[in-house]
Amino acid sequence: MTALPLVFDAPRRGMPPRHLADLTREEARAAVSELGQPAFRADQLARHFYRGVTDPAQMTDVPAAVRETLTEALLPGLLTVVRHQTADDGRTRKTLWRLHDGALVESVLMRYPDRATVCISSQAGCGMACPFCATGQQGLTRNLSAAEIIGQAVAASAAMANGELDGGPGRLSNVVFMGMGEPLANYARVRKTLDALLTPAPHGLGLSQRSVTVSTVGLVPAIRKLTEEGRNVTLAVSLHAPDDELRNTLVPINTRWKVGEVVEAADAYAKKTGRRYSIEYALIRDVNDQPFRADLLGKLLAGRLAHVNLIPLNPTPGSKWDASPLPAQREFVARLRAAGVPTTVRDTRGQDIDGACGQLAAADQVDGMPSVALAAPSMEPVEAPVPLGAEADQE
Ligand code: SAH
């Protein structure tokens, strides 16, 4: 079932030029000084960058004579829009980005009545080889730089501020690392991204910790490292099976870190941060959706600071698997709740633009190079508890 090997070490090739967002504030100030400019210009550039200003002509607080030089040196354009696609009456917008080396990644911006969430990619492709995930089946092209990851969130923030999504101007409130890639396999750059997301404006996007979610296949040492960072972002663990035998096939990293170890690492995170973690579980017909597996999962999670987000599988091209039928979903929810485990079924956005999890496998010719952009899972946890018969939550 798992044709692909697990890949941890990303190829070094293709990393983009240095960008202000890769640097600490001190490093950015030093870089500006090296260019013969007063250090405070770094702060001016940061203010423009985090507001989504990329055109030097708009940077009127920077002397015209040095705008181009500073922009070229510290704000190189790293993300080029290939196309936007909208769905859900204009409330969901998926963007396909081309990176400087032709690699393609996606992000998905979703507007809700009370919040706006962007789902961002942390790698081009993914090395974790989960067989039900289109991105996982493509393998890893490369890690994204911090600036390439941060840039997706900044673009979403600017799009909200500029009223580019239906409903008028608004504010980006949430970021989920549920696009392409395994964020904890690109740890250092994801950590820098967290800094940028959480640092107050104008030096960051000023989001609150609880509104940022890092989703992982369960890289246990990296979860432990994250626990020690002292940040309280939300942790989501892609479990997909309560037993090692099945999880070894669905989430191949399980051959290295078992269900018990992953859940223990997540518990330690919850204990340190006081934050409930999410367990993600794609419901796959006749694969992991049996009542006995719901009971096993309930037993595993009862009494832990966890809640379960069930995701009816979005079938990927060529896959033999399908989503669980509604009665099986309902039964699964009921059994988990009976075990005392808070459970929701995810609101899936963007299905009609292949923006939902694992759906997209668009191949694009970019600069004569074939590049592959794959499914950015475009979902986020439903925050309010949903009633049984949770199909109301699936759009
Ligand atoms: N690599 C990280 C984040 C990316 S995926 C992780 O695995 O957590 C975000 C979520 O979408 C994960 O839980 C992933 O397992 C799930 N997913 C991937 N493909 C899917 C599909 N075809 N249907 C439903 N969920 C899927």
Tab-separated table of C-alpha atoms and ligand atoms in Angstrom:
chain	number	residue	atom	x	y	z
A	1	MET	CA	0.000	0.000	0.000
A	2	THR	CA	2.859	2.414	0.732
A	3	ALA	CA	4.832	2.528	-2.455
A	4	LEU	CA	6.918	5.488	-1.362
A	5	PRO	CA	9.756	5.637	1.139
A	6	LEU	CA	9.663	8.082	4.044
A	7	VAL	CA	11.801	11.123	3.321
A	8	PHE	CA	13.080	13.351	6.109
A	9	ASP	CA	15.949	15.205	4.503
A	10	ALA	CA	14.760	17.682	1.955
A	11	PRO	CA	16.967	18.399	-1.038
A	12	ARG	CA	18.946	21.612	-0.525
A	13	ARG	CA	18.440	22.781	-4.088
A	14	GLY	CA	15.927	25.404	-4.965
A	15	MET	CA	15.876	27.424	-1.762
A	16	PRO	CA	14.972	31.043	-2.525
A	17	PRO	CA	17.059	34.185	-1.942
A	18	ARG	CA	17.207	35.696	1.526
A	19	HIS	CA	14.208	37.719	2.595
A	20	LEU	CA	13.506	40.048	5.506
A	21	ALA	CA	11.005	37.515	6.868
A	22	ASP	CA	13.784	34.910	7.229
A	23	LEU	CA	15.672	37.227	9.573
A	24	THR	CA	15.221	38.257	13.162
A	25	ARG	CA	14.604	41.948	13.719
A	26	GLU	CA	18.227	42.394	14.755
A	27	GLU	CA	19.518	40.558	11.700
A	28	ALA	CA	17.298	42.656	9.437
A	29	ARG	CA	18.578	45.851	11.017
A	30	ALA	CA	22.159	44.666	10.534
A	31	ALA	CA	21.477	43.783	6.902
A	32	VAL	CA	20.099	47.267	6.244
A	33	SER	CA	23.120	48.847	7.933
A	34	GLU	CA	25.402	46.807	5.694
A	35	LEU	CA	23.681	48.431	2.749
A	36	GLY	CA	24.646	51.824	4.167
A	37	GLN	CA	21.164	52.680	5.417
A	38	PRO	CA	19.998	53.556	8.914
A	39	ALA	CA	18.846	50.448	10.787
A	40	PHE	CA	15.322	51.787	11.299
A	41	ARG	CA	14.654	51.262	7.594
A	42	ALA	CA	14.396	47.555	8.414
A	43	ASP	CA	11.374	48.383	10.555
A	44	GLN	CA	9.880	50.424	7.737
A	45	LEU	CA	10.341	47.507	5.349
A	46	ALA	CA	8.785	45.101	7.856
A	47	ARG	CA	5.764	47.362	8.216
A	48	HIS	CA	5.253	47.334	4.446
A	49	PHE	CA	5.831	43.600	4.124
A	50	TYR	CA	3.365	42.561	6.830
A	51	ARG	CA	0.739	44.853	5.309
A	52	GLY	CA	1.227	43.118	2.007
A	53	VAL	CA	2.842	46.097	0.242
A	54	THR	CA	5.259	44.822	-2.398
A	55	ASP	CA	5.481	47.761	-4.781
A	56	PRO	CA	8.461	49.993	-3.901
A	57	ALA	CA	6.534	53.006	-5.260
A	58	GLN	CA	4.145	52.689	-2.334
A	59	MET	CA	6.932	52.809	0.257
A	60	THR	CA	6.807	56.555	0.491
A	61	ASP	CA	8.508	56.723	3.887
A	62	VAL	CA	11.657	55.260	2.313
A	63	PRO	CA	13.727	57.668	0.161
A	64	ALA	CA	12.974	56.998	-3.509
A	65	ALA	CA	16.669	56.596	-4.306
A	66	VAL	CA	17.053	53.510	-2.084
A	67	ARG	CA	13.623	51.874	-2.364
A	68	GLU	CA	14.616	49.593	-5.217
A	69	THR	CA	17.921	48.593	-3.642
A	70	LEU	CA	16.351	47.780	-0.299
A	71	THR	CA	13.434	45.936	-1.855
A	72	GLU	CA	15.714	43.848	-4.053
A	73	ALA	CA	17.997	43.021	-1.141
A	74	LEU	CA	15.396	42.311	1.518
A	75	LEU	CA	11.957	41.944	-0.029
A	76	PRO	CA	12.482	39.833	-3.148
A	77	GLY	CA	9.193	38.611	-4.623
A	78	LEU	CA	9.068	34.940	-3.661
A	79	LEU	CA	5.462	34.008	-4.412
A	80	THR	CA	3.831	34.610	-7.770
A	81	VAL	CA	0.115	34.022	-8.186
A	82	VAL	CA	-0.546	31.458	-10.906
A	83	ARG	CA	-4.289	31.560	-10.313
A	84	HIS	CA	-7.001	32.121	-7.770
A	85	GLN	CA	-10.105	29.942	-7.673
A	86	THR	CA	-13.145	30.740	-5.586
A	87	ALA	CA	-15.876	28.534	-4.211
A	88	ASP	CA	-18.553	28.487	-1.537
A	89	ASP	CA	-20.196	31.691	-2.847
A	90	GLY	CA	-16.927	33.566	-2.834
A	91	ARG	CA	-16.129	32.710	0.779
A	92	THR	CA	-13.326	30.276	-0.100
A	93	ARG	CA	-10.400	31.178	-2.302
A	94	LYS	CA	-7.603	28.836	-3.264
A	95	THR	CA	-4.394	30.333	-4.592
A	96	LEU	CA	-1.806	28.446	-6.606
A	97	TRP	CA	1.622	30.002	-6.112
A	98	ARG	CA	4.712	29.590	-8.230
A	99	LEU	CA	7.980	29.775	-6.322
A	100	HIS	CA	11.230	31.148	-7.753
A	101	ASP	CA	12.391	27.698	-8.894
A	102	GLY	CA	9.101	26.782	-10.558
A	103	ALA	CA	7.802	24.665	-7.670
A	104	LEU	CA	4.085	25.105	-7.018
A	105	VAL	CA	2.256	25.272	-3.713
A	106	GLU	CA	-1.219	26.246	-2.644
A	107	SER	CA	-2.919	28.095	0.141
A	108	VAL	CA	-6.643	28.332	0.841
A	109	LEU	CA	-8.390	31.287	2.474
A	110	MET	CA	-11.751	30.580	4.081
A	111	ARG	CA	-14.150	33.168	5.433
A	112	TYR	CA	-16.630	32.283	8.175
A	113	PRO	CA	-19.145	34.540	9.909
A	114	ASP	CA	-16.870	34.975	12.918
A	115	ARG	CA	-13.372	34.424	11.543
A	116	ALA	CA	-11.148	34.021	8.500
A	117	THR	CA	-8.682	31.171	8.250
A	118	VAL	CA	-5.851	30.521	5.858
A	119	CYS	CA	-4.518	27.021	5.288
A	120	ILE	CA	-0.840	27.280	4.327
A	121	SER	CA	1.813	24.951	2.919
A	122	SER	CA	5.138	24.367	4.659
A	123	GLN	CA	6.818	22.195	2.013
A	124	ALA	CA	6.561	21.700	-1.745
A	125	GLY	CA	5.303	18.126	-1.794
A	126	CYS	CA	5.673	15.934	1.278
A	127	GLY	CA	7.944	13.097	2.322
A	128	MET	CA	5.539	11.353	4.689
A	129	ALA	CA	4.008	9.052	2.049
A	130	CYS	CA	0.493	8.705	3.511
A	131	PRO	CA	-1.256	6.649	0.825
A	132	PHE	CA	-4.639	8.431	1.030
A	133	CYS	CA	-3.132	11.909	0.614
A	134	ALA	CA	-2.300	13.151	-2.878
A	135	THR	CA	0.511	15.348	-1.609
A	136	GLY	CA	2.016	12.428	0.287
A	137	GLN	CA	1.974	10.359	-2.885
A	138	GLN	CA	3.997	12.937	-4.798
A	139	GLY	CA	7.040	12.883	-2.582
A	140	LEU	CA	9.035	15.828	-1.332
A	141	THR	CA	10.301	18.516	-3.698
A	142	ARG	CA	11.798	20.817	-1.070
A	143	ASN	CA	11.236	22.687	2.156
A	144	LEU	CA	9.783	26.152	1.896
A	145	SER	CA	11.802	28.993	3.386
A	146	ALA	CA	10.288	30.852	6.334
A	147	ALA	CA	9.574	33.803	4.064
A	148	GLU	CA	7.760	31.573	1.566
A	149	ILE	CA	5.523	30.202	4.324
A	150	ILE	CA	4.989	33.569	6.005
A	151	GLY	CA	4.277	35.146	2.612
A	152	GLN	CA	1.204	32.945	2.180
A	153	ALA	CA	-0.238	34.211	5.464
A	154	VAL	CA	0.672	37.816	4.701
A	155	ALA	CA	-1.039	37.573	1.315
A	156	ALA	CA	-4.153	36.180	2.987
A	157	SER	CA	-4.105	38.934	5.581
A	158	ALA	CA	-3.810	41.586	2.878
A	159	ALA	CA	-6.564	39.925	0.828
A	160	MET	CA	-8.887	40.112	3.830
A	161	ALA	CA	-7.941	43.726	4.582
A	162	ASN	CA	-8.521	44.683	0.942
A	163	GLY	CA	-11.914	42.991	0.795
A	164	GLU	CA	-10.846	40.505	-1.903
A	165	LEU	CA	-13.186	37.851	-0.520
A	166	ASP	CA	-16.954	38.276	-0.644
A	167	GLY	CA	-18.294	40.070	2.413
A	168	GLY	CA	-16.119	43.185	2.329
A	169	PRO	CA	-12.917	43.997	4.186
A	170	GLY	CA	-12.132	41.833	7.192
A	171	ARG	CA	-9.281	40.509	9.267
A	172	LEU	CA	-7.326	37.277	8.989
A	173	SER	CA	-7.778	35.625	12.378
A	174	ASN	CA	-6.574	32.001	12.014
A	175	VAL	CA	-3.736	30.110	10.368
A	176	VAL	CA	-3.604	26.323	9.984
A	177	PHE	CA	-0.550	24.396	8.758
A	178	MET	CA	-2.719	21.960	6.836
A	179	GLY	CA	-1.640	22.655	3.298
A	180	MET	CA	1.087	20.761	1.526
A	181	GLY	CA	3.887	19.300	3.570
A	182	GLU	CA	4.711	18.113	7.055
A	183	PRO	CA	5.370	21.253	9.106
A	184	LEU	CA	7.393	19.525	11.802
A	185	ALA	CA	9.744	18.094	9.151
A	186	ASN	CA	10.637	21.723	8.321
A	187	TYR	CA	10.883	22.627	11.975
A	188	ALA	CA	13.214	25.619	12.129
A	189	ARG	CA	11.409	27.485	9.367
A	190	VAL	CA	8.001	26.687	10.787
A	191	ARG	CA	9.182	27.969	14.165
A	192	LYS	CA	10.234	31.237	12.503
A	193	THR	CA	6.839	31.370	10.852
A	194	LEU	CA	5.145	30.999	14.230
A	195	ASP	CA	7.201	33.962	15.470
A	196	ALA	CA	6.060	36.055	12.526
A	197	LEU	CA	2.410	35.068	12.941
A	198	LEU	CA	2.360	35.788	16.664
A	199	THR	CA	4.522	38.925	16.838
A	200	PRO	CA	2.345	42.032	17.100
A	201	ALA	CA	2.100	44.324	14.083
A	202	PRO	CA	4.011	45.969	12.511
A	203	HIS	CA	6.715	43.311	12.968
A	204	GLY	CA	4.377	40.370	12.508
A	205	LEU	CA	0.730	39.522	11.919
A	206	GLY	CA	-0.280	39.735	15.568
A	207	LEU	CA	-2.404	36.570	15.653
A	208	SER	CA	-3.327	34.911	18.928
A	209	GLN	CA	-1.662	31.600	19.830
A	210	ARG	CA	-4.899	29.679	20.043
A	211	SER	CA	-5.847	30.668	16.513
A	212	VAL	CA	-2.752	29.068	14.995
A	213	THR	CA	-2.803	25.285	14.446
A	214	VAL	CA	0.198	23.099	13.627
A	215	SER	CA	-0.860	19.746	12.182
A	216	THR	CA	1.538	16.808	12.181
A	217	VAL	CA	1.736	13.138	11.229
A	218	GLY	CA	3.329	12.623	14.640
A	219	LEU	CA	7.057	13.334	14.523
A	220	VAL	CA	7.522	12.660	18.224
A	221	PRO	CA	10.914	14.353	18.791
A	222	ALA	CA	9.643	17.467	17.014
A	223	ILE	CA	6.431	17.495	19.092
A	224	ARG	CA	8.657	17.375	22.189
A	225	LYS	CA	10.756	20.231	20.856
A	226	LEU	CA	7.629	22.263	20.194
A	227	THR	CA	6.518	21.551	23.755
A	228	GLU	CA	9.727	23.133	25.005
A	229	GLU	CA	9.327	26.274	22.904
A	230	GLY	CA	6.849	27.691	25.388
A	231	ARG	CA	4.303	28.616	22.757
A	232	ASN	CA	0.661	27.760	23.124
A	233	VAL	CA	-0.361	27.204	19.541
A	234	THR	CA	-2.917	24.485	18.872
A	235	LEU	CA	-1.485	21.062	18.066
A	236	ALA	CA	-3.294	18.696	15.714
A	237	VAL	CA	-2.171	15.095	15.294
A	238	SER	CA	-3.136	13.124	12.182
A	239	LEU	CA	-3.902	9.771	13.766
A	240	HIS	CA	-6.283	8.076	11.295
A	241	ALA	CA	-6.152	4.755	13.169
A	242	PRO	CA	-6.173	3.807	16.856
A	243	ASP	CA	-4.071	0.653	16.374
A	244	ASP	CA	-0.495	0.321	15.205
A	245	GLU	CA	-1.240	-2.393	12.699
A	246	LEU	CA	-3.533	-0.209	10.597
A	247	ARG	CA	-1.715	3.052	11.305
A	248	ASN	CA	1.531	1.544	9.994
A	249	THR	CA	-0.154	1.400	6.592
A	250	LEU	CA	-2.124	4.675	6.654
A	251	VAL	CA	0.518	6.893	8.243
A	252	PRO	CA	3.828	5.164	7.482
A	253	ILE	CA	5.763	7.243	10.025
A	254	ASN	CA	3.987	5.066	12.580
A	255	THR	CA	6.600	2.406	11.887
A	256	ARG	CA	9.000	4.760	13.669
A	257	TRP	CA	6.806	6.342	16.362
A	258	LYS	CA	3.829	4.299	17.500
A	259	VAL	CA	0.312	5.423	18.391
A	260	GLY	CA	1.091	5.258	22.122
A	261	GLU	CA	4.228	7.386	21.791
A	262	VAL	CA	2.488	9.999	19.650
A	263	VAL	CA	-0.436	10.341	22.019
A	264	GLU	CA	1.941	10.577	24.975
A	265	ALA	CA	3.911	13.357	23.279
A	266	ALA	CA	0.645	15.193	22.544
A	267	ASP	CA	-0.429	14.737	26.185
A	268	ALA	CA	2.826	16.314	27.336
A	269	TYR	CA	2.170	19.217	24.983
A	270	ALA	CA	-1.330	19.637	26.398
A	271	LYS	CA	-0.014	19.475	29.944
A	272	LYS	CA	2.620	22.123	29.311
A	273	THR	CA	0.381	24.485	27.363
A	274	GLY	CA	-2.980	23.785	28.991
A	275	ARG	CA	-4.377	23.499	25.477
A	276	ARG	CA	-6.541	20.680	24.242
A	277	TYR	CA	-5.073	19.008	21.159
A	278	SER	CA	-6.923	17.760	18.087
A	279	ILE	CA	-6.856	14.259	16.732
A	280	GLU	CA	-7.480	14.206	12.986
A	281	TYR	CA	-9.110	11.092	11.634
A	282	ALA	CA	-10.034	10.723	7.952
A	283	LEU	CA	-12.962	8.327	7.772
A	284	ILE	CA	-12.229	5.822	5.010
A	285	ARG	CA	-14.968	3.386	4.036
A	286	ASP	CA	-14.324	-0.110	5.356
A	287	VAL	CA	-10.703	0.762	6.158
A	288	ASN	CA	-10.753	2.612	9.493
A	289	ASP	CA	-14.442	3.383	10.072
A	290	GLN	CA	-15.613	0.173	11.775
A	291	PRO	CA	-17.509	0.435	15.080
A	292	PHE	CA	-14.771	-1.547	16.854
A	293	ARG	CA	-12.205	1.025	15.757
A	294	ALA	CA	-14.404	3.833	17.089
A	295	ASP	CA	-14.452	1.981	20.411
A	296	LEU	CA	-10.680	1.490	20.328
A	297	LEU	CA	-10.183	5.182	19.605
A	298	GLY	CA	-12.602	6.113	22.370
A	299	LYS	CA	-10.715	3.927	24.797
A	300	LEU	CA	-7.382	5.376	23.696
A	301	LEU	CA	-8.472	8.993	24.114
A	302	ALA	CA	-10.928	8.923	27.026
A	303	GLY	CA	-9.652	11.080	29.857
A	304	ARG	CA	-7.041	12.826	27.724
A	305	LEU	CA	-7.069	16.542	26.876
A	306	ALA	CA	-7.981	15.763	23.281
A	307	HIS	CA	-10.844	16.090	20.888
A	308	VAL	CA	-11.436	14.290	17.628
A	309	ASN	CA	-11.987	15.914	14.262
A	310	LEU	CA	-13.401	13.417	11.821
A	311	ILE	CA	-12.801	14.145	8.143
A	312	PRO	CA	-14.844	12.154	5.621
A	313	LEU	CA	-12.114	11.149	3.151
A	314	ASN	CA	-11.732	13.212	0.019
A	315	PRO	CA	-10.841	10.584	-2.544
A	316	THR	CA	-7.641	11.296	-4.466
A	317	PRO	CA	-7.155	10.535	-8.158
A	318	GLY	CA	-6.509	6.872	-8.742
A	319	SER	CA	-7.262	5.937	-5.153
A	320	LYS	CA	-9.356	2.893	-4.431
A	321	TRP	CA	-10.628	4.430	-1.233
A	322	ASP	CA	-13.770	6.352	-0.549
A	323	ALA	CA	-15.371	8.362	2.247
A	324	SER	CA	-17.371	6.506	4.861
A	325	PRO	CA	-21.108	6.601	4.237
A	326	LEU	CA	-23.188	8.813	6.527
A	327	PRO	CA	-24.580	6.061	8.745
A	328	ALA	CA	-21.041	4.833	9.444
A	329	GLN	CA	-19.935	8.393	10.206
A	330	ARG	CA	-22.847	8.851	12.620
A	331	GLU	CA	-22.132	5.600	14.364
A	332	PHE	CA	-18.460	6.531	14.712
A	333	VAL	CA	-19.345	9.916	16.228
A	334	ALA	CA	-21.871	8.355	18.601
A	335	ARG	CA	-19.413	5.758	19.888
A	336	LEU	CA	-16.675	8.311	20.493
A	337	ARG	CA	-19.062	10.605	22.343
A	338	ALA	CA	-20.365	7.711	24.378
A	339	ALA	CA	-16.756	7.110	25.434
A	340	GLY	CA	-16.627	10.731	26.618
A	341	VAL	CA	-14.437	11.999	23.793
A	342	PRO	CA	-15.446	15.392	22.341
A	343	THR	CA	-15.947	14.794	18.631
A	344	THR	CA	-16.742	16.970	15.636
A	345	VAL	CA	-17.015	16.360	11.911
A	346	ARG	CA	-15.057	18.789	9.846
A	347	ASP	CA	-16.466	21.513	7.737
A	348	THR	CA	-14.867	20.906	4.363
A	349	ARG	CA	-14.502	23.940	2.159
A	350	GLY	CA	-13.544	24.244	-1.455
A	351	GLN	CA	-14.638	20.840	-2.699
A	352	ASP	CA	-15.937	22.268	-5.973
A	353	ILE	CA	-12.510	23.753	-6.792
A	354	ASP	CA	-10.553	20.647	-5.788
A	355	GLY	CA	-9.458	22.612	-2.786
A	356	ALA	CA	-10.470	20.066	-0.202
A	357	CYS	CA	-8.020	17.819	1.445
A	358	GLY	CA	-6.184	15.446	-0.825
A	359	GLN	CA	-8.342	16.214	-3.843
A	360	LEU	CA	-6.176	18.143	-6.206
A	361	ALA	CA	-3.427	16.817	-8.419
A	362	ALA	CA	-2.990	19.594	-10.935
A	363	ALA	CA	0.145	19.359	-13.024
A	364	ASP	CA	1.286	22.667	-14.469
A	365	GLN	CA	3.964	23.501	-16.996
A	366	VAL	CA	5.934	26.323	-15.470
A	367	ASP	CA	8.881	27.797	-17.369
A	368	GLY	CA	9.104	24.600	-19.346
A	369	MET	CA	9.486	22.567	-16.171
A	370	PRO	CA	6.770	20.195	-15.159
A	371	SER	CA	5.775	20.983	-11.616
A	372	VAL	CA	3.154	19.429	-9.536
A	373	ALA	CA	0.804	21.179	-7.195
A	374	LEU	CA	-1.125	18.998	-4.925
A	375	ALA	CA	-3.984	19.036	-2.642
A	376	ALA	CA	-3.829	21.594	0.045
A	377	PRO	CA	-6.246	20.183	2.587
A	378	SER	CA	-8.462	23.173	2.926
A	379	MET	CA	-10.225	22.422	6.098
A	380	GLU	CA	-10.197	23.426	9.631
A	381	PRO	CA	-11.696	22.037	12.770
A	382	VAL	CA	-15.272	22.885	13.487
A	383	GLU	CA	-15.030	24.711	16.748
A	384	ALA	CA	-18.558	24.421	18.032
A	385	PRO	CA	-19.708	20.952	19.042
A	386	VAL	CA	-21.898	19.549	16.335
A	387	PRO	CA	-25.080	17.624	16.841
A	388	LEU	CA	-25.301	13.979	16.004
A	389	GLY	CA	-26.237	13.641	12.399
A	390	ALA	CA	-23.259	15.809	11.757
A	391	GLU	CA	-23.821	15.963	8.022
A	392	ALA	CA	-25.101	19.482	8.565
A	393	ASP	CA	-21.471	20.483	8.961
A	394	GLN	CA	-20.370	19.181	5.665
A	395	GLU	CA	-20.932	21.689	2.960
B	1	SAH	N1	1.341	16.787	7.180
B	1	SAH	C1	0.440	17.335	8.132
B	1	SAH	C2	-0.438	18.463	7.610
B	1	SAH	C3	-1.095	18.328	6.269
B	1	SAH	S1	-2.572	17.542	6.019
B	1	SAH	C4	-0.426	16.247	8.715
B	1	SAH	O1	-0.423	15.159	8.195
B	1	SAH	O2	-1.064	16.493	9.733
B	1	SAH	C5	-3.903	18.085	6.976
B	1	SAH	C6	-4.835	16.927	7.259
B	1	SAH	O3	-5.522	16.427	6.088
B	1	SAH	C7	-4.092	15.734	7.824
B	1	SAH	O4	-4.790	15.244	8.933
B	1	SAH	C8	-4.125	14.757	6.674
B	1	SAH	O5	-3.948	13.438	7.119
B	1	SAH	C9	-5.497	15.013	6.109
B	1	SAH	N2	-5.683	14.450	4.751
B	1	SAH	C10	-4.771	14.238	3.787
B	1	SAH	N3	-5.330	13.695	2.681
B	1	SAH	C11	-6.651	13.563	2.958
B	1	SAH	C12	-7.769	13.085	2.216
B	1	SAH	N4	-7.630	12.618	0.986
B	1	SAH	N5	-8.984	13.124	2.805
B	1	SAH	C13	-9.134	13.605	4.062
B	1	SAH	N6	-8.122	14.064	4.812
B	1	SAH	C14	-6.882	14.050	4.279
